[in-house]
mmCIF file of C-alpha atoms in Angstrom:
data_model
loop_
_atom_site.group_PDB
_atom_site.id
_atom_site.type_symbol
_atom_site.label_atom_id
_atom_site.label_comp_id
_atom_site.label_asym_id
_atom_site.label_seq_id
_atom_site.Cartn_x
_atom_site.Cartn_y
_atom_site.Cartn_z
ATOM 1 C CA UNK A 186 90.697 128.149 99.593
ATOM 2 C CA UNK A 187 86.990 128.836 99.987
ATOM 3 C CA UNK A 188 84.782 125.836 99.348
ATOM 4 C CA UNK A 189 81.185 126.624 98.404
ATOM 5 C CA UNK A 190 79.764 123.149 99.051
ATOM 6 C CA UNK A 191 80.406 121.405 102.370
ATOM 7 C CA UNK A 192 79.416 117.988 101.005
ATOM 8 C CA UNK A 193 82.361 117.830 98.599
ATOM 9 C CA UNK A 194 84.831 115.097 99.567
ATOM 10 C CA UNK A 195 87.412 116.161 96.980
ATOM 11 C CA UNK A 196 87.568 119.976 96.921
ATOM 12 C CA UNK A 197 88.312 121.686 93.597
ATOM 13 C CA UNK A 198 89.384 125.210 92.787
ATOM 14 C CA UNK A 199 90.345 127.356 89.806
ATOM 15 C CA UNK A 200 92.834 130.245 89.606
ATOM 16 C CA UNK A 201 93.562 132.659 86.775
ATOM 17 C CA UNK A 202 97.257 133.532 86.748
ATOM 18 C CA UNK A 203 98.916 136.341 84.830
ATOM 19 C CA UNK A 204 101.983 134.298 83.856
ATOM 20 C CA UNK A 205 102.456 131.794 81.063
ATOM 21 C CA UNK A 206 101.842 128.163 81.930
ATOM 22 C CA UNK A 207 105.477 127.258 81.099
ATOM 23 C CA UNK A 208 106.759 129.746 83.703
ATOM 24 C CA UNK A 209 104.484 128.194 86.317
ATOM 25 C CA UNK A 210 105.379 124.602 85.329
ATOM 26 C CA UNK A 211 109.097 125.463 85.400
ATOM 27 C CA UNK A 212 108.644 127.059 88.854
ATOM 28 C CA UNK A 213 107.289 123.761 90.154
ATOM 29 C CA UNK A 214 110.182 121.884 88.464
ATOM 30 C CA UNK A 215 112.700 124.171 90.215
ATOM 31 C CA UNK A 216 110.924 123.866 93.580
ATOM 32 C CA UNK A 217 110.968 120.065 93.217
ATOM 33 C CA UNK A 218 114.787 120.149 93.342
ATOM 34 C CA UNK A 219 115.187 122.809 96.050
ATOM 35 C CA UNK A 220 113.027 121.343 98.846
ATOM 36 C CA UNK A 221 112.266 117.985 100.455
ATOM 37 C CA UNK A 222 109.012 118.630 102.318
ATOM 38 C CA UNK A 223 106.876 117.589 99.336
ATOM 39 C CA UNK A 224 107.145 115.267 96.390
ATOM 40 C CA UNK A 225 106.455 117.246 93.206
ATOM 41 C CA UNK A 226 105.822 115.337 90.011
ATOM 42 C CA UNK A 227 105.143 116.906 86.633
ATOM 43 C CA UNK A 228 103.545 115.199 83.660
ATOM 44 C CA UNK A 229 102.925 117.538 80.701
ATOM 45 C CA UNK A 230 100.594 120.291 82.043
ATOM 46 C CA UNK A 231 99.837 118.354 85.253
ATOM 47 C CA UNK A 232 101.632 118.781 88.570
ATOM 48 C CA UNK A 233 101.087 116.379 91.491
ATOM 49 C CA UNK A 234 102.125 117.482 94.956
ATOM 50 C CA UNK A 235 102.128 114.980 97.797
ATOM 51 C CA UNK A 236 103.828 114.246 101.074
ATOM 52 C CA UNK A 237 106.864 111.929 101.292
ATOM 53 C CA UNK A 238 106.111 108.313 102.264
ATOM 54 C CA UNK A 239 107.301 108.734 105.882
ATOM 55 C CA UNK A 240 104.784 111.574 106.408
ATOM 56 C CA UNK A 241 101.837 109.848 104.755
ATOM 57 C CA UNK A 242 98.930 108.067 106.424
ATOM 58 C CA UNK A 243 95.861 106.393 104.943
ATOM 59 C CA UNK A 244 93.949 109.618 104.323
ATOM 60 C CA UNK A 245 96.945 111.820 103.362
ATOM 61 C CA UNK A 246 95.812 114.219 100.668
ATOM 62 C CA UNK A 247 97.589 115.098 97.500
ATOM 63 C CA UNK A 248 97.100 118.102 95.265
ATOM 64 C CA UNK A 249 96.662 117.669 91.528
ATOM 65 C CA UNK A 250 97.143 120.821 89.447
ATOM 66 C CA UNK A 251 96.359 121.164 85.774
ATOM 67 C CA UNK A 252 97.892 124.350 84.341
ATOM 68 C CA UNK A 253 96.355 125.267 80.966
ATOM 69 C CA UNK A 254 97.572 128.018 78.678
ATOM 70 C CA UNK A 255 94.989 130.728 77.965
ATOM 71 C CA UNK A 256 97.373 132.889 75.899
ATOM 72 C CA UNK A 257 101.075 133.715 75.955
ATOM 73 C CA UNK A 258 100.868 135.701 79.215
ATOM 74 C CA UNK A 259 97.985 134.044 81.091
ATOM 75 C CA UNK A 260 97.122 130.582 82.301
ATOM 76 C CA UNK A 261 94.319 128.828 84.116
ATOM 77 C CA UNK A 262 95.145 126.575 87.047
ATOM 78 C CA UNK A 263 92.647 123.849 88.019
ATOM 79 C CA UNK A 264 93.324 122.220 91.408
ATOM 80 C CA UNK A 265 91.924 119.110 93.023
ATOM 81 C CA UNK A 266 92.579 117.897 96.572
ATOM 82 C CA UNK A 267 92.040 114.224 97.144
ATOM 83 C CA UNK A 268 93.449 111.121 98.819
ATOM 84 C CA UNK A 269 95.922 108.827 97.137
ATOM 85 C CA UNK A 270 94.294 107.538 93.883
ATOM 86 C CA UNK A 271 94.479 103.955 95.169
ATOM 87 C CA UNK A 272 92.586 104.873 98.311
ATOM 88 C CA UNK A 273 90.035 106.824 96.258
ATOM 89 C CA UNK A 274 89.543 103.876 93.867
ATOM 90 C CA UNK A 275 88.985 101.495 96.806
ATOM 91 C CA UNK A 276 86.576 103.977 98.371
ATOM 92 C CA UNK A 277 84.553 104.321 95.138
ATOM 93 C CA UNK A 278 84.607 100.533 94.543
ATOM 94 C CA UNK A 279 83.072 99.984 97.973
ATOM 95 C CA UNK A 280 80.388 102.600 97.228
ATOM 96 C CA UNK A 281 79.505 100.955 93.925
ATOM 97 C CA UNK A 282 79.516 97.503 95.506
ATOM 98 C CA UNK A 283 77.096 98.668 98.204
ATOM 99 C CA UNK A 284 74.844 100.302 95.553
ATOM 100 C CA UNK A 285 74.933 97.164 93.399
ATOM 101 C CA UNK A 286 74.011 94.931 96.319
ATOM 102 C CA UNK A 287 71.227 97.321 97.326
ATOM 103 C CA UNK A 288 69.732 97.151 93.818
ATOM 104 C CA UNK A 289 70.177 93.359 93.579
ATOM 105 C CA UNK A 290 68.461 92.747 96.918
ATOM 106 C CA UNK A 291 65.772 95.285 95.965
ATOM 107 C CA UNK A 292 65.002 93.278 92.823
ATOM 108 C CA UNK A 293 65.035 90.053 94.821
ATOM 109 C CA UNK A 294 62.693 91.576 97.446
ATOM 110 C CA UNK A 295 60.315 92.841 94.730
ATOM 111 C CA UNK A 296 60.304 89.399 93.089
ATOM 112 C CA UNK A 297 59.502 87.691 96.389
ATOM 113 C CA UNK A 298 56.827 90.304 97.139
ATOM 114 C CA UNK A 299 55.182 89.766 93.717
ATOM 115 C CA UNK A 300 55.284 85.979 94.268
ATOM 116 C CA UNK A 301 53.789 86.542 97.733
ATOM 117 C CA UNK A 302 56.819 85.004 99.479
ATOM 118 C CA UNK A 303 58.663 86.351 102.484
ATOM 119 C CA UNK A 304 61.043 89.220 101.660
ATOM 120 C CA UNK A 305 62.116 90.285 105.158
ATOM 121 C CA UNK A 306 65.718 89.071 104.742
ATOM 122 C CA UNK A 307 66.148 91.027 101.516
ATOM 123 C CA UNK A 308 64.712 94.193 103.069
ATOM 124 C CA UNK A 309 67.021 93.752 106.094
ATOM 125 C CA UNK A 310 70.051 93.473 103.827
ATOM 126 C CA UNK A 311 68.903 96.549 101.882
ATOM 127 C CA UNK A 312 68.691 98.463 105.167
ATOM 128 C CA UNK A 313 72.164 97.174 106.041
ATOM 129 C CA UNK A 314 73.460 98.511 102.697
ATOM 130 C CA UNK A 315 72.052 101.955 103.472
ATOM 131 C CA UNK A 316 73.765 101.879 106.877
ATOM 132 C CA UNK A 317 77.041 100.803 105.268
ATOM 133 C CA UNK A 318 76.734 103.629 102.720
ATOM 134 C CA UNK A 319 76.315 106.133 105.538
ATOM 135 C CA UNK A 320 79.336 104.654 107.358
ATOM 136 C CA UNK A 321 81.417 104.976 104.144
ATOM 137 C CA UNK A 322 80.229 108.548 103.604
ATOM 138 C CA UNK A 323 80.951 109.682 107.144
ATOM 139 C CA UNK A 324 84.247 107.767 107.081
ATOM 140 C CA UNK A 325 85.220 109.853 104.066
ATOM 141 C CA UNK A 326 84.156 113.034 105.830
ATOM 142 C CA UNK A 327 86.225 112.103 108.882
ATOM 143 C CA UNK A 328 89.198 111.317 106.639
ATOM 144 C CA UNK A 329 88.854 114.690 104.922
ATOM 145 C CA UNK A 330 88.576 116.494 108.269
ATOM 146 C CA UNK A 331 91.594 114.682 109.691
ATOM 147 C CA UNK A 332 93.747 115.838 106.769
ATOM 148 C CA UNK A 333 92.541 119.438 106.648
ATOM 149 C CA UNK A 334 95.834 120.754 108.059
ATOM 150 C CA UNK A 335 97.774 118.791 105.425
ATOM 151 C CA UNK A 336 95.522 120.261 102.748
ATOM 152 C CA UNK A 337 96.410 123.724 104.026
ATOM 153 C CA UNK A 338 100.128 122.820 103.904
ATOM 154 C CA UNK A 339 99.786 121.728 100.275
ATOM 155 C CA UNK A 340 97.801 124.868 99.431
ATOM 156 C CA UNK A 341 100.392 127.117 101.132
ATOM 157 C CA UNK A 342 103.219 125.369 99.274
ATOM 158 C CA UNK A 343 101.394 125.838 95.957
ATOM 159 C CA UNK A 344 100.778 129.544 96.630
ATOM 160 C CA UNK A 345 104.405 129.960 97.733
ATOM 161 C CA UNK A 346 105.612 128.600 94.406
ATOM 162 C CA UNK A 347 103.076 130.672 92.446
ATOM 163 C CA UNK A 348 104.043 133.902 94.239
ATOM 164 C CA UNK A 349 107.797 133.483 93.843
ATOM 165 C CA UNK A 350 109.441 135.885 91.425
ATOM 166 C CA UNK A 351 110.540 134.052 88.270
ATOM 167 C CA UNK A 352 114.287 134.148 87.563
ATOM 168 C CA UNK A 353 113.628 135.473 84.004
#
């Protein structure tokens, strides 16, 4: 699972597989019933692999796979590691809120500057927004680093399913 960019908070990958997408999707369906270490959910050409509730923590990753048919004997697998979608939505909401406040206070500071009024409070809050943004960013990096072993477990499970001989 080589990652070319260290800044990525949600690593992505792509695999070309010399099996049809239905064979791969059925392999995940079969594995779903034969093991209890992971929760495997399939929706059309999408497979979601995550840890059971009792093994999850706030930053627990999940693996989203999209398995697209190239032709009858080949498929393309797109993978995305990320936290629970609810956690990711909260994380992005906080980022956008910080950015929105930064812009609003920037406009307010510019208005006060052009009216030759004091704008120190607005500039202080803008600086605080930058600090909060860095805290959010590094919090995300720490969350990603703390779940690296779990990401490897998910990756190993996926490769185990992909490398199994099909019963056909």
